[in-house]
XYZ file of C-alpha atoms in Angstrom:
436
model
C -49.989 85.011 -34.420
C -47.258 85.156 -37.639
C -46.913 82.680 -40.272
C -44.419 80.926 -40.482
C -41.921 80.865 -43.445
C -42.698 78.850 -46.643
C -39.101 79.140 -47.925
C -38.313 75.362 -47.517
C -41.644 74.014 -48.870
C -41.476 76.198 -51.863
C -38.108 74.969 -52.393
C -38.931 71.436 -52.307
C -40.067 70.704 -55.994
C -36.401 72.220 -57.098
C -34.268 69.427 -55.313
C -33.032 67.213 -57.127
C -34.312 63.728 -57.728
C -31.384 61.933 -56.839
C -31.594 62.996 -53.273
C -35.680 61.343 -53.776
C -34.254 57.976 -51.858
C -32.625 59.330 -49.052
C -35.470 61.361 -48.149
C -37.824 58.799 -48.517
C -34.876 56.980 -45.899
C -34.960 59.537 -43.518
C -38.865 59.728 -43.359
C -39.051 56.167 -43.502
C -37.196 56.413 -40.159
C -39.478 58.514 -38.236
C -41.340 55.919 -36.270
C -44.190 56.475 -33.822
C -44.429 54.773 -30.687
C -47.395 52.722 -30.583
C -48.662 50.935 -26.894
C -51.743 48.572 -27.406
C -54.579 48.963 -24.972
C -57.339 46.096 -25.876
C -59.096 47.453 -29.164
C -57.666 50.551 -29.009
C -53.530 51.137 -29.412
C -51.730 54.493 -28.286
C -50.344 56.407 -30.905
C -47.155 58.550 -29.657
C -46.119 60.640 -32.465
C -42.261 60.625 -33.778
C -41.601 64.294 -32.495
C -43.477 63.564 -29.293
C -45.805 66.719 -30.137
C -49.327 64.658 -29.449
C -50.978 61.535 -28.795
C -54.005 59.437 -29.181
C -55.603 56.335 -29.255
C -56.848 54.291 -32.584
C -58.424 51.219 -33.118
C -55.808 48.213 -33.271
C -57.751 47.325 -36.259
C -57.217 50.208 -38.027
C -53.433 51.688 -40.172
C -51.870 55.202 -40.117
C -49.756 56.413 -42.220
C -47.319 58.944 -41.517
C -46.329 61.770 -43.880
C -43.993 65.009 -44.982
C -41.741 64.890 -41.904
C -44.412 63.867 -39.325
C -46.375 67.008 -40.079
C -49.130 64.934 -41.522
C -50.251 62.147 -39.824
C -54.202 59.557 -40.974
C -55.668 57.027 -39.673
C -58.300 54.808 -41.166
C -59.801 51.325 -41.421
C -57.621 48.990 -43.496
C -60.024 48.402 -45.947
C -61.702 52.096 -46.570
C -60.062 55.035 -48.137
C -63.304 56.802 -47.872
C -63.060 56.738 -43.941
C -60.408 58.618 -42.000
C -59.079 61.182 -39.241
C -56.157 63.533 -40.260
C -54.082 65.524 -37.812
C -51.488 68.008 -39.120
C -49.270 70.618 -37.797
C -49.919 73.738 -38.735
C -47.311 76.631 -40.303
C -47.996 79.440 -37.502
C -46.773 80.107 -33.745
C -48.586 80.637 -30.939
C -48.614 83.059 -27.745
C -48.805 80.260 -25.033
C -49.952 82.500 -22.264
C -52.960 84.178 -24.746
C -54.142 80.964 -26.263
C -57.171 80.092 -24.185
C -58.578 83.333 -23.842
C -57.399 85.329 -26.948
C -59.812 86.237 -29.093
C -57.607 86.612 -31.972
C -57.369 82.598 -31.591
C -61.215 82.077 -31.939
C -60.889 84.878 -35.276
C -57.921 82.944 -36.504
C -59.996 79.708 -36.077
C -63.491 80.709 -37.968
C -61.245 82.648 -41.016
C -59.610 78.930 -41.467
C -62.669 77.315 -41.358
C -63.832 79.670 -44.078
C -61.332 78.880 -46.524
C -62.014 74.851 -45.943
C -65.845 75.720 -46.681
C -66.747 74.329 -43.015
C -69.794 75.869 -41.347
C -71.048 76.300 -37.783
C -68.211 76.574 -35.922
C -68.006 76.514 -32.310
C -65.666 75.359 -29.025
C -65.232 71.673 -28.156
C -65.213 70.360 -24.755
C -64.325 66.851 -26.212
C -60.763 67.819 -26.863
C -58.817 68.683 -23.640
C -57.399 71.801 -25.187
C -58.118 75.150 -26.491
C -60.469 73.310 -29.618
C -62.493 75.261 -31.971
C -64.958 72.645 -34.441
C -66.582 73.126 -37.843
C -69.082 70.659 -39.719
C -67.482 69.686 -43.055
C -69.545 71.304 -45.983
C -68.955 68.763 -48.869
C -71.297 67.065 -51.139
C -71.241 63.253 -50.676
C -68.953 63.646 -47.076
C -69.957 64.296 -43.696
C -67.696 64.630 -40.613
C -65.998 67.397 -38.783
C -62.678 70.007 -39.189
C -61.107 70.682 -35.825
C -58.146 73.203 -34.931
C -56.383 73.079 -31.616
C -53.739 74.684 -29.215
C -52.098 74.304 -26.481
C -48.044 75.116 -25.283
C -46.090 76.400 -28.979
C -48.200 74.119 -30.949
C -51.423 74.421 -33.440
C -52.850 71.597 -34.989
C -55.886 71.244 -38.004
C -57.524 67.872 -37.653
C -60.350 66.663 -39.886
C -62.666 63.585 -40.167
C -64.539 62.258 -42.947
C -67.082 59.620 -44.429
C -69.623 58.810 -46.656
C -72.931 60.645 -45.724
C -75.744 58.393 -43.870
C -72.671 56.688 -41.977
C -72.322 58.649 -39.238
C -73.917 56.440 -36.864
C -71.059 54.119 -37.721
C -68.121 56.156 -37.589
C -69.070 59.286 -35.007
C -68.977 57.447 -32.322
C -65.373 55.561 -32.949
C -63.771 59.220 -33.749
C -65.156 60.902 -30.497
C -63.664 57.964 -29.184
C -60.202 58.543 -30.472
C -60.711 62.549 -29.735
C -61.177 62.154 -26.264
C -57.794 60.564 -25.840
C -56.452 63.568 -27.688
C -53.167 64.951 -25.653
C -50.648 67.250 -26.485
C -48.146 66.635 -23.754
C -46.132 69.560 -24.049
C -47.144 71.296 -20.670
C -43.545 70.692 -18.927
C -41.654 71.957 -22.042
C -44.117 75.345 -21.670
C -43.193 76.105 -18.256
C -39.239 75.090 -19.149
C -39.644 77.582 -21.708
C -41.472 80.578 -19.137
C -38.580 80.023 -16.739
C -36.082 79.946 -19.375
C -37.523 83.361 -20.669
C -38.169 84.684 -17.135
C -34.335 83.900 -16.265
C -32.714 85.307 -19.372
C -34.675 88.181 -18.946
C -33.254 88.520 -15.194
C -29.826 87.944 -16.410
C -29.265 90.874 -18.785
C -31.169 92.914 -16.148
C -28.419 92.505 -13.722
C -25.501 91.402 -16.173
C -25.568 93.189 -19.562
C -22.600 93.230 -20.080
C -22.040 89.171 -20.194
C -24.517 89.413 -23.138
C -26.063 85.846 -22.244
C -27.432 83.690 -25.247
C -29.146 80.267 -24.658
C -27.323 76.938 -25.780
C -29.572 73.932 -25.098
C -29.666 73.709 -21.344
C -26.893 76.664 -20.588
C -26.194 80.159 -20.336
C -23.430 81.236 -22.254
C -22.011 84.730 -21.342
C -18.674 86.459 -22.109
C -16.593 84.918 -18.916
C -19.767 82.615 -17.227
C -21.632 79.574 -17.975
C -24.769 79.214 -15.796
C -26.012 75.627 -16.475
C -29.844 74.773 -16.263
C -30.186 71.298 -15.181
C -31.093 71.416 -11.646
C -33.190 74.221 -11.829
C -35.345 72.060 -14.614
C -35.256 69.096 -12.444
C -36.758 71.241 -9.863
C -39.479 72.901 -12.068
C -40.134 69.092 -13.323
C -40.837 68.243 -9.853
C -43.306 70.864 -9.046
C -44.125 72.953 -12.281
C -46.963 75.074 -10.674
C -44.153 76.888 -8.744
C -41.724 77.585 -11.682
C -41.645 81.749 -10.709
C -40.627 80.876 -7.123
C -37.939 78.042 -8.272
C -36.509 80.153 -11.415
C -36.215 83.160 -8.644
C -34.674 81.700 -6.109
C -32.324 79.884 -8.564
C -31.320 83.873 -9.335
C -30.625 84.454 -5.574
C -28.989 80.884 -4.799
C -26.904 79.955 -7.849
C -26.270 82.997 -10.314
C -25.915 85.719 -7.697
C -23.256 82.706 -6.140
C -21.553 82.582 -9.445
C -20.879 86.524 -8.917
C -19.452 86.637 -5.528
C -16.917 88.570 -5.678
C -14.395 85.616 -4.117
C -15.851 83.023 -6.160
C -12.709 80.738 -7.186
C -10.084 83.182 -5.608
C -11.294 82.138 -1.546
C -7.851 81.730 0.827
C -8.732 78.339 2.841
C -7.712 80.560 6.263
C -10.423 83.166 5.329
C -13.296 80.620 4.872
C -12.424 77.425 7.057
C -15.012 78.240 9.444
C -17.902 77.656 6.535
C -17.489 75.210 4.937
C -20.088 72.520 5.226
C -20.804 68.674 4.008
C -23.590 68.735 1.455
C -26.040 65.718 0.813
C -27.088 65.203 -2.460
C -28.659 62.782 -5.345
C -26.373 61.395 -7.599
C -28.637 62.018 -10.268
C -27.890 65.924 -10.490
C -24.510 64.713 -11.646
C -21.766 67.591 -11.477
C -22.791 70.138 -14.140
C -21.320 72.932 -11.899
C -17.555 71.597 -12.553
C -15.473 69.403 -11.400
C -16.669 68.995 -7.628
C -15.584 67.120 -4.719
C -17.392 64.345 -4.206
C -17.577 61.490 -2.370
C -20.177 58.530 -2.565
C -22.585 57.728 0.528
C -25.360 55.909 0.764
C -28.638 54.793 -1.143
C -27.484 56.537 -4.428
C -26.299 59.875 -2.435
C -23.254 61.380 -2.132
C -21.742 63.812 0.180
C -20.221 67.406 -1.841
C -18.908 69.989 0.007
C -19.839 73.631 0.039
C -18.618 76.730 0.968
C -21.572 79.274 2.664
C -21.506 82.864 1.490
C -23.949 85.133 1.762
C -27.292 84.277 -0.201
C -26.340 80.815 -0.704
C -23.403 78.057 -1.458
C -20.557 77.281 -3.479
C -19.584 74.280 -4.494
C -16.117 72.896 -3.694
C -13.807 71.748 -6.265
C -10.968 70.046 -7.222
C -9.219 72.865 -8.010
C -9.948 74.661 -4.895
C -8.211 71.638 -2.945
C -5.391 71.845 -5.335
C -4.713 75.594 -4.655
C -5.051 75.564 -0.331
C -2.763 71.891 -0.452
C -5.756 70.201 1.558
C -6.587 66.749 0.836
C -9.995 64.856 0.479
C -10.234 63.608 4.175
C -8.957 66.720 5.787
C -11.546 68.562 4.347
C -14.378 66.034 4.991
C -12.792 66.410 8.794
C -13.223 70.049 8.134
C -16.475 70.210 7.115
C -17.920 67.354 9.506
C -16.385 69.581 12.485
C -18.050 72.725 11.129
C -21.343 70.633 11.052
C -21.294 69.581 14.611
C -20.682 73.304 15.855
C -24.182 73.967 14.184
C -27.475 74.177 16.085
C -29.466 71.228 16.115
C -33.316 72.286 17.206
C -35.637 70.196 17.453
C -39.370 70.210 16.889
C -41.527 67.316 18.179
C -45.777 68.052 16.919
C -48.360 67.459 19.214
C -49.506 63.824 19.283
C -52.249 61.606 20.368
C -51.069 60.134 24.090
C -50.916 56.750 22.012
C -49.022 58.145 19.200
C -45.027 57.194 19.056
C -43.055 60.570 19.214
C -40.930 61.678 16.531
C -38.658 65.078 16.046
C -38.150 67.192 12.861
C -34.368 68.934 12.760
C -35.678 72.939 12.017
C -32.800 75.276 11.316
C -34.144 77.340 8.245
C -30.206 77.423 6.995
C -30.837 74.888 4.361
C -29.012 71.689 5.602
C -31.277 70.299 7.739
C -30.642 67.036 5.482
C -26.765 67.360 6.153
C -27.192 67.210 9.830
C -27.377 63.407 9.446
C -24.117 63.487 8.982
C -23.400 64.916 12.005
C -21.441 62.189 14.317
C -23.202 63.328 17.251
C -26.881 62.933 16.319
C -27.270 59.730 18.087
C -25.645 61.130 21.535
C -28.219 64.276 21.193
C -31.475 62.430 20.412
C -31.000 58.258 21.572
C -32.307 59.074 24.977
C -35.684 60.498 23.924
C -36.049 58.370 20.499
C -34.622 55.687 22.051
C -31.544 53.605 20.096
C -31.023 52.646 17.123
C -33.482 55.426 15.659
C -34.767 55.736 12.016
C -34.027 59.363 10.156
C -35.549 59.938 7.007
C -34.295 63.348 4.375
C -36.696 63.669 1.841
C -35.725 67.074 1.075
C -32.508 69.275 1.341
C -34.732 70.946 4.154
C -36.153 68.289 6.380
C -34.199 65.794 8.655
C -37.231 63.328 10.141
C -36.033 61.451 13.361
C -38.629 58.561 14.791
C -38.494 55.570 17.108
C -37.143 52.373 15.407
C -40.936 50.504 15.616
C -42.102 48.434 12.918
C -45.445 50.182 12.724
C -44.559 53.408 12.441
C -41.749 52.854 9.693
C -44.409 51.804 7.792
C -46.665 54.754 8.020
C -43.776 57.039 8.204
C -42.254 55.441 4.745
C -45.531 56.986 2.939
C -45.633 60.354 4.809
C -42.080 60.699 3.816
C -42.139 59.179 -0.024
C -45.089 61.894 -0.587
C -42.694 64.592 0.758
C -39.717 63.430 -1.491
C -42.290 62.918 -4.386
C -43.365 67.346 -3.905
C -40.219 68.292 -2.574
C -38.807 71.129 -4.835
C -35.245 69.730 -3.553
C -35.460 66.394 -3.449
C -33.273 64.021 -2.087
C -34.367 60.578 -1.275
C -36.979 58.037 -0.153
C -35.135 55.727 1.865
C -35.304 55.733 5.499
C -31.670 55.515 7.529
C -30.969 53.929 11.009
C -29.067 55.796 13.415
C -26.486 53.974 15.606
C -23.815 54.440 17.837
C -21.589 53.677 14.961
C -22.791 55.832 12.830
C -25.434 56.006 10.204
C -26.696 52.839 8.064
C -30.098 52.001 5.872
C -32.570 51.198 7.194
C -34.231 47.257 6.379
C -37.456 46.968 5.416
């Protein structure tokens, strides 16, 4: 664990006093969020680095940049609990376990004259607890971790009052979060990929800006693969690997922006996708669908996709609906096997598309789905694509739309590629939502 700097703070008292306003301004504009709940209201802190819940009764005051941060009965100054941020980092992965924390912990202590310190369950973090040691106060000192952060927090009040206030602080301290988890595991994949990168490409010297890779002559933007990791966090080494194998080792096929239309007609492929992933990888050709999806289009090289864009129409002279024509014919050349699960005599049937190519979703764009699958489904038939991977085909009965709608929102909900919740109906004419 290092310390940080003190450079700025011991800089402070040399400023001068004219800029004294505009600070006071700028702090002045660091609000917390606050969300009552009864006699207690949720306290969201400015810089989003914890939470917890105080009595509605009581004020807090914030302080020195949101570093500082009390809480206390309106009418007692002798009656409080502190939180502050403390000046050191900390080794996320280590944290629980390290020893050095628990050392780090009981020399602190030391210095604030606290005695018997020990771990506290109370806290839903890595908490180490010391009884204050001060004539006239009792209460507690607390330091915690968890993620990049280290907090000191510290209650006090007047001895023989403990039976007053103990109970309304344990209170408040078991509501004690530091919600930083995602941003941990954004930061391991982050690591985990850049490490990766000049592994393979040291040469493109890659530096992090915000959510992008920056090389020499590539840009490998981050937002899907932290959508993904968002989704389903515990599997951030799978997802930050596979986005090595399906997106960056894309981005360094050898073709990649120099393809001749005649050399890869025969793969490329409608894509459906959420609008919400927007079109960080350039200026792609898109065209809107249904139910807040659109349809890209990709082309399929070996160990993944590339996305189609503008300028690749612009330099083979195709235009928007010859390659949707294109693609839509390449579609309907692909296999379309089906799986139906062993059911209950009494159970309706129902298929799921398996290909294992990745655009088992797409298929539903595939003009003759209803011609393969209306005489065993019967017609109209409800599809469902929760994920890039999983085209759901069932009977068009009221009953089981409405315990296939859950089955399939928990699969969108888990999904690692997500695409949507709504069910579609399947018609002669093409494809349609589905009512409720």
């Amino acid at each position: 664990m290092a310390r940080r700097s003190n450079r700025n703070r011991k800089q402070r008292p040399l400023r001068s006093e004219k800029s004294l306003p505009k600070r006071k301004k700028k702090g002045f504009a660091l609000q917390a969020r606050l969300t009552p709940r009864g006699d207690y209201t949720l306290f969201e802190h400015p810089k989003k680095v914890f939470q917890i819940e105080f009595p509605s009764d009581w004020t807090h005051t914030i302080e020195d940049d949101s570093r500082s941060i009390g809480f206390r009965p309106v009418d007692r100054d002798d009656v409080a609990l502190s939180c502050y941020i403390l000046p050191y980092s900390i080794d996320t992965d280590l944290i629980v376990e390290s020893p050095k924390a628990v050392e780090l912990c009981e020399t602190l202590f030391a210095r604030a004259n606290a005695v018997n310190p020990r771990r506290d369950a109370t806290i839903p973090h890595f908490a180490m607890k010391a009884d204050r040691n001060q004539k006239g106060l009792d209460g507690h000192y607390w330091f915690v971790a968890a993620c990049d952060i280290f907090l000191g927090l510290s209650t006090y009040f007047p001895d023989g009052e403990g039976h007053r206030w103990s109970p309304i602080f344990e209170r408040m301290l078991s509501t004690f979060r530091i919600p930083r988890e995602m941003e941990a595991v954004a930061n391991k994949s982050i690591t985990r990929l850049l490490r990766k990168l000049r592994e393979e490409y040291p040469d493109e010297e890659y530096r992090l800006e915000e959510y992008e890779f920056k090389g020499r002559t590539r840009k490998i933007p981050l937002g899907n693969l932290m959508a993904r990791i968002a989704r389903s966090p515990s599997n951030w080494e799978e997802l930050t690997d596979d986005f090595v194998e399906s997106a960056v080792k894309v981005l360094y096929f050898n073709q990649l922006g120099n393809e001749q239309l005649c050399d890869v007609r025969d793969e490329i492929f409608p894509f459906i996708r959420p609008d919400s992933l927007g079109g960080e990888e350039g200026r792609l050709v898109k065209a809107e669908w249904l139910a807040n999806l659109s349809v890209v289009y990709v082309i399929r090289i070996p160990k993944g996709f590339r996305y189609i864009t503008e300028p690749d129409l612009k330099r083979w002279g195709l235009g928007r609906e010859d390659l949707h024509q294109l693609a839509v014919a390449n579609l309907a050349r692909l296999d379309t096997k089906a799986e139906s699960p062993e059911l209950p005599a009494e159970a309706l049937p129902f298929v799921m598309v398996v290909a294992g190519d990745n655009m088992e979703a797409s298929r539903l764009l595939n003009p003759g789905l209803y011609e393969q699958f209306a005489g065993s489904l019967g017609g109209p038939f409800i599809a469902a694509i929760p994920s890039r991977d999983a085209l759901i085909l069932f009977p068009n009965n009221k009953e089981l739309r409405r315990s296939a709608q859950q089955l399939v929102r928990k699969d969108f909900e888990t999904s690692d590629y997500p695409i949507t919740d709504r069910l579609f109906l399947v018609t002669p004419d093409g494809t349609t939502l589905a009512e409720w």
